[in-house]
Coordinates of C-alpha atoms in Angstrom, one line a residue:
Chain A
M37 CA 84.6 91.4 116.9
T38 CA 81.9 91.3 114.3
A39 CA 81.6 94.1 111.7
D40 CA 78.5 94.7 109.5
S41 CA 79.8 95.9 106.2
G42 CA 77.1 98.5 105.9
T43 CA 74.9 99.5 102.9
A44 CA 76.1 99.7 99.4
P45 CA 77.0 103.2 98.3
A46 CA 76.0 102.5 94.7
D47 CA 73.7 100.5 92.5
F48 CA 75.8 97.7 91.2
D49 CA 73.2 96.4 88.8
Y50 CA 73.8 99.7 87.0
L51 CA 77.5 99.9 87.5
V52 CA 78.3 96.4 86.3
Q53 CA 76.2 95.4 83.3
P54 CA 76.7 92.3 81.2
H55 CA 78.5 94.2 78.4
R56 CA 79.9 97.2 80.1
V57 CA 81.1 98.5 83.5
H58 CA 81.0 102.0 84.9
R59 CA 84.2 104.0 85.6
R60 CA 83.1 104.6 89.2
I61 CA 84.1 101.1 90.3
Y62 CA 87.7 102.1 89.5
T63 CA 87.6 105.7 90.8
D64 CA 85.2 106.0 93.7
P65 CA 86.9 105.9 97.1
Q66 CA 83.7 104.8 98.9
I67 CA 83.4 101.8 96.6
F68 CA 87.1 101.0 97.3
E69 CA 86.5 101.2 101.0
L70 CA 83.5 98.8 100.8
E71 CA 85.6 96.4 98.6
M72 CA 88.2 96.0 101.3
T73 CA 85.5 94.3 103.4
R74 CA 82.9 92.8 101.0
V75 CA 85.6 91.5 98.6
F76 CA 88.9 91.2 100.4
A77 CA 87.8 90.4 104.0
A78 CA 84.8 88.3 102.9
S79 CA 86.6 86.1 100.3
W80 CA 89.4 83.6 100.8
C81 CA 92.6 85.5 100.0
Y82 CA 96.1 84.1 99.4
V83 CA 98.4 85.0 102.3
G84 CA 101.6 83.0 101.7
H85 CA 103.1 79.6 101.2
E86 CA 104.0 77.1 103.9
S87 CA 107.6 76.8 102.5
E88 CA 108.2 80.4 103.6
I89 CA 107.8 79.6 107.2
P90 CA 109.4 76.1 107.6
A91 CA 110.3 76.3 111.3
P92 CA 108.3 77.1 114.5
G93 CA 108.4 80.9 115.1
D94 CA 108.9 81.8 111.4
F95 CA 106.6 84.5 110.3
R96 CA 105.8 86.7 107.3
T97 CA 103.7 89.9 107.2
T98 CA 101.4 91.2 104.4
T99 CA 98.1 92.9 104.1
L100 CA 94.6 91.6 103.5
G101 CA 92.2 94.3 102.3
L102 CA 94.5 96.9 103.9
R103 CA 94.6 95.0 107.2
P104 CA 98.1 94.2 108.5
V105 CA 98.3 90.4 108.9
L106 CA 100.9 88.0 110.2
M107 CA 101.4 84.5 108.9
T108 CA 103.2 82.4 111.6
R109 CA 104.3 78.8 112.2
G110 CA 103.3 77.9 115.8
R111 CA 105.3 75.8 118.2
D112 CA 102.9 72.9 117.3
G113 CA 103.8 73.3 113.7
A114 CA 100.4 74.7 112.7
V115 CA 100.1 77.7 110.4
N116 CA 98.3 80.7 111.8
V117 CA 97.1 83.8 110.1
L118 CA 96.7 86.6 112.7
L119 CA 95.8 90.3 112.7
N120 CA 99.1 92.1 113.2
R121 CA 97.7 94.3 115.9
C122 CA 98.4 94.3 119.6
T123 CA 95.2 93.8 121.5
H124 CA 96.2 96.5 124.0
R125 CA 96.4 99.8 122.1
G126 CA 96.4 98.5 118.5
T127 CA 100.1 98.8 117.8
V128 CA 101.3 96.8 114.8
L129 CA 103.4 94.0 116.3
A130 CA 105.8 92.8 113.6
A131 CA 107.1 95.6 111.4
E132 CA 109.5 93.3 109.4
A133 CA 108.6 91.7 106.2
S134 CA 109.6 88.3 107.6
G135 CA 111.6 86.7 110.3
C136 CA 111.7 84.2 113.2
A137 CA 110.4 85.0 116.7
K138 CA 109.8 82.9 119.7
R139 CA 107.4 85.6 120.9
F140 CA 106.0 88.8 119.6
V141 CA 106.7 91.5 122.1
C142 CA 104.8 94.7 121.6
P143 CA 107.3 97.6 121.4
Y144 CA 104.9 100.0 123.0
H145 CA 104.0 98.5 126.4
G146 CA 105.5 95.0 126.4
W147 CA 102.5 92.8 125.9
T148 CA 103.8 89.5 124.7
F149 CA 102.2 87.0 122.3
A150 CA 103.1 83.4 121.3
P151 CA 103.3 82.7 117.5
D152 CA 99.8 81.2 117.7
G153 CA 98.5 84.5 118.9
Q154 CA 98.0 83.6 122.6
L155 CA 98.7 86.5 125.0
V156 CA 101.4 85.0 127.2
A157 CA 102.6 87.9 129.3
I158 CA 101.6 91.4 130.4
P159 CA 104.2 93.5 132.3
F160 CA 103.1 94.3 135.9
P161 CA 100.2 91.9 135.7
A162 CA 99.0 92.7 139.3
D163 CA 97.9 96.1 138.0
H164 CA 95.8 94.7 135.3
A165 CA 92.0 94.3 135.6
V166 CA 91.7 91.5 133.0
E167 CA 92.5 88.2 134.5
D168 CA 91.4 85.9 131.7
H169 CA 94.2 86.5 129.1
S170 CA 92.5 84.2 126.6
T171 CA 90.1 87.1 125.7
L172 CA 93.1 89.2 124.7
S173 CA 94.7 86.9 122.1
L174 CA 95.5 88.4 118.7
G175 CA 92.7 88.4 116.2
R176 CA 92.7 85.2 114.2
L177 CA 91.6 84.6 110.6
A178 CA 89.9 81.4 109.4
T179 CA 92.8 79.6 107.7
A180 CA 93.0 76.8 105.2
T181 CA 95.7 75.5 102.9
Y182 CA 95.6 73.9 99.4
R183 CA 98.8 72.2 98.2
G184 CA 100.8 74.2 100.7
F185 CA 99.3 77.6 99.7
V186 CA 97.8 79.4 102.7
F187 CA 94.5 81.2 102.4
A188 CA 92.7 83.1 105.0
T189 CA 89.4 85.0 105.4
L190 CA 87.5 87.2 107.9
N191 CA 84.2 85.9 106.6
A192 CA 82.2 84.8 109.6
E193 CA 80.8 81.8 107.7
P194 CA 83.3 81.0 105.0
E195 CA 82.6 78.4 102.3
P196 CA 85.1 75.5 102.6
L197 CA 88.3 76.4 100.7
D198 CA 87.9 73.4 98.4
C199 CA 84.4 74.5 97.4
W200 CA 85.5 78.0 96.9
L201 CA 88.4 76.9 94.6
G202 CA 85.9 74.6 92.7
E203 CA 86.8 74.0 89.1
A204 CA 90.0 76.0 89.6
R205 CA 91.6 73.1 91.4
E206 CA 92.2 71.4 88.0
A207 CA 94.6 74.1 86.9
F208 CA 96.0 74.6 90.4
D209 CA 96.9 70.9 90.5
A210 CA 98.4 71.0 87.0
I211 CA 100.7 73.9 88.1
V212 CA 101.8 72.1 91.2
D213 CA 102.0 68.6 89.8
R214 CA 104.5 69.5 87.1
H215 CA 107.1 69.9 89.8
P216 CA 108.9 66.7 90.6
G217 CA 107.2 65.1 93.6
G218 CA 104.5 67.8 93.5
D219 CA 107.1 69.8 95.5
I220 CA 106.8 73.5 94.9
A221 CA 108.3 76.2 97.2
V222 CA 108.3 80.0 97.2
M223 CA 111.6 82.0 97.3
G224 CA 111.9 85.0 99.7
S225 CA 112.1 88.7 98.8
P226 CA 109.4 89.5 96.2
H227 CA 109.5 92.2 93.6
L228 CA 107.3 95.0 94.8
L229 CA 105.9 97.1 92.0
E230 CA 103.3 99.9 92.4
F231 CA 101.1 101.5 89.9
V232 CA 98.9 104.6 90.1
G233 CA 95.7 102.7 89.3
N234 CA 92.9 100.6 90.8
W235 CA 93.6 97.0 91.7
K236 CA 91.0 95.7 89.3
L237 CA 93.0 96.9 86.3
S238 CA 95.5 94.1 87.0
W239 CA 92.6 91.7 87.4
D240 CA 91.1 92.8 84.1
N241 CA 94.5 92.2 82.5
A242 CA 95.1 88.7 83.9
A243 CA 92.9 86.8 81.5
D244 CA 93.1 89.3 78.7
G245 CA 94.4 87.3 75.7
L246 CA 94.2 90.2 73.3
H247 CA 96.5 92.7 75.0
A248 CA 99.6 90.5 74.4
T249 CA 99.6 91.3 70.7
F250 CA 99.5 95.1 71.3
A251 CA 100.7 96.0 74.8
H252 CA 103.5 93.4 74.6
E253 CA 104.5 94.1 71.0
S254 CA 108.0 95.0 72.1
Y255 CA 108.5 91.8 74.0
N256 CA 107.5 89.8 70.9
T257 CA 109.8 91.9 68.8
L258 CA 112.8 91.0 71.0
G259 CA 111.9 87.4 70.4
E260 CA 111.7 87.9 66.6
M261 CA 115.2 89.4 66.6
V262 CA 116.5 86.1 67.7
D263 CA 114.0 83.8 65.9
T264 CA 112.1 83.0 69.0
E265 CA 108.3 82.9 68.9
T266 CA 107.4 84.0 72.4
V267 CA 104.2 82.6 73.9
L268 CA 102.6 86.1 73.5
A269 CA 103.4 86.3 69.8
R270 CA 100.7 83.9 68.7
D271 CA 97.8 85.2 66.6
P272 CA 95.0 85.6 69.2
G273 CA 92.3 85.2 66.6
T274 CA 93.4 81.7 65.5
T275 CA 95.3 80.2 68.3
P276 CA 93.8 77.1 69.9
M277 CA 94.6 78.6 73.4
V278 CA 91.5 78.6 75.6
S279 CA 90.2 81.0 78.2
K280 CA 87.9 79.9 80.9
A281 CA 85.6 81.8 83.3
L282 CA 85.0 79.9 86.5
R283 CA 82.8 80.2 89.4
N284 CA 83.7 82.7 92.2
G285 CA 85.5 85.0 89.8
H286 CA 88.4 82.6 89.1
M287 CA 89.9 82.6 85.6
V288 CA 92.1 80.4 83.5
V289 CA 94.0 81.1 80.3
D290 CA 95.3 77.7 79.1
Q291 CA 98.1 78.5 76.6
R292 CA 99.3 74.9 76.3
P293 CA 97.2 74.0 73.2
G294 CA 98.8 77.0 71.3
I295 CA 102.5 75.9 71.9
P296 CA 102.8 72.3 70.7
Q297 CA 106.6 72.6 70.9
G298 CA 106.4 73.1 74.6
P299 CA 107.1 76.0 77.0
W300 CA 111.0 76.1 76.8
A301 CA 110.9 76.7 73.1
T302 CA 109.1 80.0 73.7
M303 CA 112.0 81.5 75.8
R304 CA 114.7 83.7 74.5
R305 CA 118.3 83.1 75.5
V306 CA 118.4 84.5 79.0
P307 CA 121.7 85.2 80.7
Y308 CA 123.9 82.1 81.3
R309 CA 121.3 79.9 79.7
E310 CA 123.6 77.7 77.7
P311 CA 125.9 76.3 80.4
L312 CA 123.0 75.4 82.6
E313 CA 120.9 74.0 79.7
N314 CA 123.8 72.0 78.5
A315 CA 124.4 70.5 81.9
L316 CA 120.8 69.3 82.0
I317 CA 121.0 67.9 78.5
D318 CA 124.3 66.1 79.2
A319 CA 122.7 64.6 82.3
G320 CA 119.8 63.3 80.2
D321 CA 117.4 65.7 81.8
E322 CA 116.5 67.7 78.7
S323 CA 112.8 67.0 79.3
L324 CA 112.9 68.9 82.6
L325 CA 113.8 72.2 80.8
D326 CA 110.2 73.1 80.4
L327 CA 110.2 73.5 84.2
A328 CA 112.5 76.4 83.9
T329 CA 109.7 78.5 82.4
G330 CA 106.0 78.6 83.3
S331 CA 103.3 76.0 83.1
M332 CA 101.6 78.0 80.3
I333 CA 98.5 78.1 82.5
N334 CA 97.6 81.5 83.8
L335 CA 95.4 80.8 86.8
S336 CA 93.7 83.7 88.6
L337 CA 92.1 83.1 92.0
F338 CA 89.8 86.1 92.8
P339 CA 90.6 88.5 94.4
N340 CA 94.3 88.4 95.0
L341 CA 96.4 85.6 93.5
L342 CA 97.6 85.2 89.9
F343 CA 99.8 82.3 88.7
V344 CA 101.8 83.7 85.8
G345 CA 104.9 81.8 84.5
N346 CA 106.7 80.5 87.6
Q347 CA 105.6 83.6 89.5
L348 CA 102.9 84.1 92.1
L349 CA 101.5 87.6 91.5
V350 CA 99.7 88.9 94.6
I351 CA 97.5 92.0 94.2
E352 CA 97.6 94.3 97.1
P353 CA 95.3 97.3 97.0
V354 CA 96.7 100.4 98.6
A355 CA 94.1 103.1 97.7
V356 CA 91.4 103.5 95.1
D357 CA 94.1 104.6 92.6
R358 CA 97.1 102.8 94.0
T359 CA 98.1 99.1 93.9
R360 CA 101.1 97.2 94.9
L361 CA 102.0 94.0 93.1
Q362 CA 104.0 91.3 94.9
L363 CA 105.9 89.1 92.5
W364 CA 107.1 85.9 94.2
L365 CA 109.2 83.3 92.4
T366 CA 108.4 79.6 92.9
S367 CA 111.2 77.0 93.0
A368 CA 111.2 73.3 92.2
P369 CA 113.0 71.6 95.2
G370 CA 112.7 68.2 93.6
A371 CA 114.3 69.2 90.4
P372 CA 118.1 69.5 89.6
P373 CA 119.4 72.8 90.8
E374 CA 119.9 74.1 87.3
I375 CA 116.1 74.5 87.0
D376 CA 115.9 77.1 89.8
L377 CA 119.1 78.8 88.6
L378 CA 117.5 79.2 85.1
R379 CA 114.2 80.3 86.7
L380 CA 115.9 83.3 88.3
R381 CA 117.0 84.6 85.0
V382 CA 113.7 83.7 83.2
D383 CA 111.8 85.5 85.9
E384 CA 113.6 88.7 85.1
D385 CA 112.8 88.5 81.4
F386 CA 109.2 89.4 81.5
V387 CA 109.6 91.6 84.6
N388 CA 111.9 93.8 82.5
F389 CA 110.5 93.6 79.0
G390 CA 106.8 92.9 79.6
T391 CA 105.6 94.1 83.0
P392 CA 106.6 97.7 82.4
D393 CA 104.2 97.7 79.5
D394 CA 101.4 96.4 81.7
L395 CA 102.2 99.0 84.4
D396 CA 102.1 101.7 81.8
M397 CA 98.7 100.5 80.5
F398 CA 97.2 100.4 84.0
E399 CA 98.3 104.0 84.7
R400 CA 97.0 105.2 81.3
V401 CA 93.6 103.6 81.9
Q402 CA 93.3 105.1 85.3
R403 CA 94.1 108.5 83.8
G404 CA 91.5 108.0 81.1
L405 CA 88.9 106.9 83.6
S406 CA 89.2 110.2 85.4
I407 CA 87.0 111.8 82.6
P408 CA 83.5 112.1 84.1
E409 CA 81.8 112.6 80.8
M410 CA 83.1 109.2 79.5
E411 CA 81.4 106.8 81.8
W412 CA 81.7 103.3 80.4
I413 CA 84.2 100.6 79.8
D414 CA 83.2 98.2 77.1
M415 CA 83.5 94.5 77.9
S416 CA 81.3 93.0 75.2
R417 CA 83.9 91.1 73.2
G418 CA 82.8 87.5 72.6
L419 CA 79.2 87.9 73.7
P420 CA 76.9 86.1 74.0
D421 CA 78.5 83.8 76.6
S422 CA 77.4 80.2 76.4
A423 CA 76.4 80.0 80.1
A424 CA 75.2 76.6 81.3
P425 CA 71.6 76.5 82.7
D426 CA 72.8 76.5 86.3
G427 CA 75.0 79.5 85.7
D428 CA 77.8 77.8 87.6
A429 CA 79.6 75.8 84.9
T430 CA 82.8 76.9 83.3
I431 CA 82.5 79.2 80.3
Y432 CA 85.0 78.4 77.6
G433 CA 86.0 80.9 74.9
P434 CA 88.8 81.9 72.6
I435 CA 91.4 84.0 74.3
T436 CA 90.0 87.1 72.6
S437 CA 86.8 86.7 74.6
E438 CA 86.1 89.0 77.5
A439 CA 84.0 86.3 79.2
P440 CA 86.5 86.0 82.1
Q441 CA 86.3 89.8 82.8
R442 CA 82.5 89.7 82.6
R443 CA 82.2 86.8 84.9
Y444 CA 84.5 88.0 87.6
L445 CA 82.8 91.3 87.6
A446 CA 79.4 89.7 87.9
H447 CA 80.8 87.8 90.9
Y448 CA 82.3 91.1 92.2
A449 CA 78.9 92.9 91.9
K450 CA 77.3 90.0 93.8
L451 CA 79.8 90.3 96.6
M452 CA 79.5 94.1 96.7
T453 CA 75.7 93.9 97.1
T454 CA 75.8 91.2 99.8
P455 CA 76.3 92.4 103.3
T456 CA 78.6 89.8 104.8
A457 CA 79.5 89.7 108.5
T458 CA 83.3 89.7 108.9
R459 CA 85.0 88.9 112.2
A460 CA 88.3 88.0 113.8
L461 CA 88.2 84.6 115.6
Chain B
M197 CA 127.1 80.6 101.6
T198 CA 128.3 80.0 98.0
V199 CA 126.1 78.5 95.4
A200 CA 128.9 76.5 93.9
A201 CA 129.6 74.8 97.3
A202 CA 126.0 74.5 98.5
R203 CA 124.4 73.2 95.3
P204 CA 126.5 70.7 93.5
P205 CA 124.5 69.5 90.4
G206 CA 124.0 65.9 89.9
G207 CA 124.4 65.1 93.6
P208 CA 127.4 64.7 95.9
G209 CA 130.5 63.6 94.1
A210 CA 129.3 64.5 90.7
E211 CA 131.8 66.7 88.8
M212 CA 130.3 69.9 87.6
P213 CA 130.8 70.9 84.0
A214 CA 133.4 73.7 83.8
A215 CA 131.1 76.1 82.0
Q216 CA 128.4 75.7 84.7
A217 CA 131.0 76.1 87.4
A218 CA 132.1 79.3 85.9
V219 CA 128.5 80.7 86.0
L220 CA 128.2 79.8 89.7
A221 CA 131.6 81.3 90.4
R222 CA 130.6 84.5 88.8
Y223 CA 127.4 84.6 90.9
D224 CA 129.4 84.0 94.1
E225 CA 131.9 86.7 93.1
L226 CA 129.0 89.2 92.7
A227 CA 127.5 88.3 96.1
A228 CA 130.9 88.6 97.8
L229 CA 131.6 92.0 96.2
L230 CA 128.3 93.3 97.5
A231 CA 128.4 91.7 100.9
G232 CA 132.0 92.8 101.6
M233 CA 131.6 96.4 100.6
D234 CA 131.0 97.8 104.1
D235 CA 134.1 96.0 105.5
R236 CA 136.5 97.8 103.2
P237 CA 139.0 100.3 104.6
G238 CA 139.2 104.0 103.6
A239 CA 139.6 104.5 99.9
D240 CA 142.7 105.0 97.8
P241 CA 142.8 108.7 96.9
G242 CA 144.6 108.2 93.6
L243 CA 142.2 105.5 92.4
T244 CA 139.2 107.5 93.6
A245 CA 140.3 110.4 91.4
E246 CA 140.7 108.0 88.5
A247 CA 137.3 106.4 89.0
A248 CA 135.3 109.7 89.3
P249 CA 135.3 110.8 85.7
V250 CA 134.3 107.3 84.5
L251 CA 131.3 107.2 86.9
L252 CA 130.2 110.7 86.0
H253 CA 130.5 110.0 82.3
E254 CA 128.3 107.0 82.6
A255 CA 125.7 109.0 84.5
R256 CA 125.7 111.6 81.9
L257 CA 125.3 109.1 79.0
L258 CA 122.4 107.4 80.8
D259 CA 120.7 110.7 81.5
A260 CA 121.1 111.8 77.9
G261 CA 119.7 108.5 76.6
R262 CA 122.9 107.6 74.8
F263 CA 122.5 103.9 75.5
E264 CA 124.5 102.7 72.5
D265 CA 127.5 104.7 73.7
W266 CA 126.9 103.4 77.2
L267 CA 126.9 99.9 75.9
E268 CA 130.4 100.4 74.4
G269 CA 131.8 100.9 77.9
W270 CA 131.2 97.3 79.0
T271 CA 133.6 94.3 78.7
S272 CA 132.5 91.1 77.0
D273 CA 132.1 89.3 80.3
A274 CA 130.1 92.2 81.8
V275 CA 127.4 91.8 84.4
L276 CA 124.9 94.5 85.4
W277 CA 123.1 93.4 88.6
L278 CA 120.2 95.1 90.4
P279 CA 119.5 93.0 93.5
L280 CA 116.4 93.5 95.6
S281 CA 118.4 93.8 98.8
A282 CA 122.0 94.2 99.9
Q283 CA 121.9 90.7 101.3
A284 CA 121.0 89.1 98.0
H285 CA 122.7 86.3 96.1
P286 CA 122.2 86.1 92.3
G287 CA 121.9 82.3 92.5
T288 CA 119.3 82.1 95.2
D289 CA 117.3 85.4 95.3
Q290 CA 115.2 87.2 92.8
S291 CA 116.8 90.2 91.2
L292 CA 115.3 93.1 89.4
L293 CA 117.8 92.2 86.7
L294 CA 121.0 90.4 86.1
D295 CA 122.2 91.2 82.6
D296 CA 125.1 89.6 80.7
R297 CA 126.5 91.4 77.7
R298 CA 123.9 89.9 75.5
R299 CA 120.9 91.0 77.5
L300 CA 122.5 94.5 78.0
A301 CA 122.4 94.8 74.2
E302 CA 118.8 93.5 74.1
R303 CA 117.9 96.1 76.7
V304 CA 119.3 98.9 74.6
D305 CA 117.3 97.5 71.6
W306 CA 114.2 97.4 73.8
R307 CA 114.7 101.1 74.8
R308 CA 114.6 101.9 71.1
E309 CA 111.4 100.0 70.3
P310 CA 108.6 102.5 69.8
S311 CA 106.1 100.0 71.3
A312 CA 108.1 99.5 74.5
W313 CA 105.3 101.4 76.3
G314 CA 107.0 101.2 79.7
Q315 CA 109.7 103.6 78.3
H316 CA 107.8 105.4 75.6
P317 CA 107.7 108.2 76.2
P318 CA 111.0 107.8 78.0
S319 CA 111.7 108.7 81.6
R320 CA 113.7 111.9 82.0
T321 CA 116.3 111.2 84.6
T322 CA 118.9 113.2 86.5
R323 CA 121.6 111.3 88.3
V324 CA 123.7 112.7 91.1
V325 CA 126.8 110.6 91.8
G326 CA 128.6 111.3 95.1
S327 CA 130.6 109.8 97.9
I328 CA 132.9 108.1 95.5
E329 CA 135.5 105.7 96.9
A330 CA 137.8 103.3 95.0
W331 CA 140.2 100.5 95.8
A332 CA 142.7 98.5 93.8
A333 CA 141.4 95.3 92.2
A334 CA 142.8 92.8 89.8
D335 CA 143.4 94.5 86.4
G336 CA 141.7 97.7 87.6
L337 CA 139.7 99.1 90.5
V338 CA 136.5 98.7 92.5
A339 CA 134.5 101.8 93.2
R340 CA 131.6 102.5 95.4
S341 CA 129.4 105.6 95.0
S342 CA 126.1 107.0 96.2
L343 CA 123.5 107.6 93.6
L344 CA 120.4 109.8 93.5
I345 CA 118.1 109.3 90.5
D346 CA 115.3 111.7 89.9
E347 CA 112.8 110.5 87.4
Y348 CA 110.1 112.4 85.6
R349 CA 107.6 110.7 83.4
H350 CA 103.9 111.1 82.4
G351 CA 103.7 114.2 84.5
R352 CA 104.7 112.3 87.6
H353 CA 107.9 112.3 89.5
Q354 CA 109.8 109.8 91.7
A355 CA 113.2 110.1 93.4
L356 CA 115.2 107.1 94.3
A357 CA 118.4 106.8 96.1
G358 CA 121.0 104.0 96.4
Y359 CA 124.5 103.1 95.8
Q360 CA 126.5 101.5 93.1
I361 CA 129.5 99.3 92.9
H362 CA 131.6 99.3 89.8
E363 CA 134.4 97.0 88.8
L364 CA 136.4 98.9 86.2
V365 CA 139.1 97.0 84.3
G366 CA 141.9 97.5 81.7
D367 CA 143.4 100.7 80.3
G368 CA 140.1 102.2 79.4
L369 CA 138.6 101.3 82.8
R370 CA 135.7 99.5 81.1
R371 CA 132.8 98.2 83.2
R372 CA 133.1 94.5 84.0
T373 CA 130.7 94.6 86.9
K374 CA 128.1 97.1 88.1
I375 CA 125.8 96.4 91.1
L376 CA 123.1 99.0 91.8
V377 CA 121.4 98.7 95.1
V378 CA 118.2 100.7 95.5
P379 CA 116.5 100.0 98.9
A380 CA 113.1 101.2 97.7
L381 CA 112.9 98.1 95.4
G382 CA 112.2 96.2 98.6
T383 CA 109.2 98.4 99.5
G384 CA 107.5 99.2 96.2
V385 CA 108.5 101.4 93.3
R386 CA 106.6 102.5 90.2
N387 CA 107.7 101.2 86.8
P388 CA 111.5 100.8 87.5
S389 CA 112.5 100.2 83.9
F390 CA 114.5 103.5 83.8
L391 CA 117.0 102.0 86.3
L392 CA 120.3 101.1 84.8

């Protein structure tokens, strides 16, 4: 079950240059196909959170580089990430988004698998030539967790997850540790939003500190109408907010230095805010209100997980010009219940008055990139980068710098030019 | 399960402030209205006939972009709720939106902002309201209707279907509650900011 990811269809030294990138990486179906293996199968990808599958048999489905995958909790309590494909004829086993199953029975011919992927029964076994069922278990991905977040990869020789996260662990820990007891959970039923554009457009946007001033002008105007300075309304040229370009394509925008009055002060009055806010204040828990909105650290773990506000934004490529965004909301089980009740309404705020602008920009860019005579996307803002001698250290810049985009794309180009064996265990 | 019963703030025995209890009660009311819809008996013909022009008028205002006029038709304690599934609860599950009267007004302001790129240029929509049923409710009626929304924007087209539940109250049958269920929200839709 080893696949060679083949030869590169393009010269990535040419397509991804330090100051500009070629439109083809957003429009070429062959490049997209190679990305699904060299980027998505070969990297660690976020699959889900342990809190979504608390009991043995609980499962959730998603895709990893277009491959249907299944995250399960085994009878032994261990988390498994499996290929959602019957080893008989290839039927997708679990069609539901989530559920609980003692066994996964293939609807086509009745092959039956345990939640850990072991083949436990074949109908009419006497007819069957294969006696050793262990060779017919579901394909399994290498799986590792960090702070309850489950990552998986098909890379035959994956870097340990901790090493792959590297410097990103500092922001990751800060996001988790702000929750009382370090206890963070993920609510079910994500928003699923699609756009007609390449998945990298959402990645380019994730650490783009400049677009907030222009693309999100209407969000900031809504704030001004009620004398609220939203986090996106700060002057990007002078704010002390910091962007960081990390190893392995990870990125951070740390907005905390730019909002000395704290996260909650940046929020408009969401529905039913006052009764819940007053209840917390009366209980002496006013300091917890910051938990109702985001950490003000945007952390992006390449290639598919963005921490934005209290959301996990999972990037799911569908086609070269089609992307699905899964927006999951995190909860704070160790905080008073008012926090999660407020989070639900805060969550809708940007989804309604900010995200539509981003989706529109992604689709506009994809349309513009269809023009063959205009080949290049400029990413030179903030050059030269102050790279450390070993090339691995974090690059810091003002949030107007395009260093995070440059650096993730350099990592991307490296992945795309490195044939990596991928396999199911 | 109700939020008010399941999640007493301040721990067991603590008394919940009345204002907060009212919020949770409203959430529970919304979830119950949605969850109980399929158990209702056949509709009241007279009330159905009363509800129809109100629902059709709303659809016409929205398709015409007459959002300020549309806003006038809501009560002061109004809620517009777009859950992500028919099993959702506004106090425990993400929603596309749950607007009180204040956020409804903000939404209309947002639609008028020239820099609200997600709706500028605006979606052109055509709503088809059908299968209207209505039943008696306190101070008015509850109506369920099917809804097709055809959207055209940036040279692209999407068609969504779903159903809506209206609680219409008082002499003018003003909207106190509207729940719009669009199953496609659970599978992936393009920029849904035209949905109201």
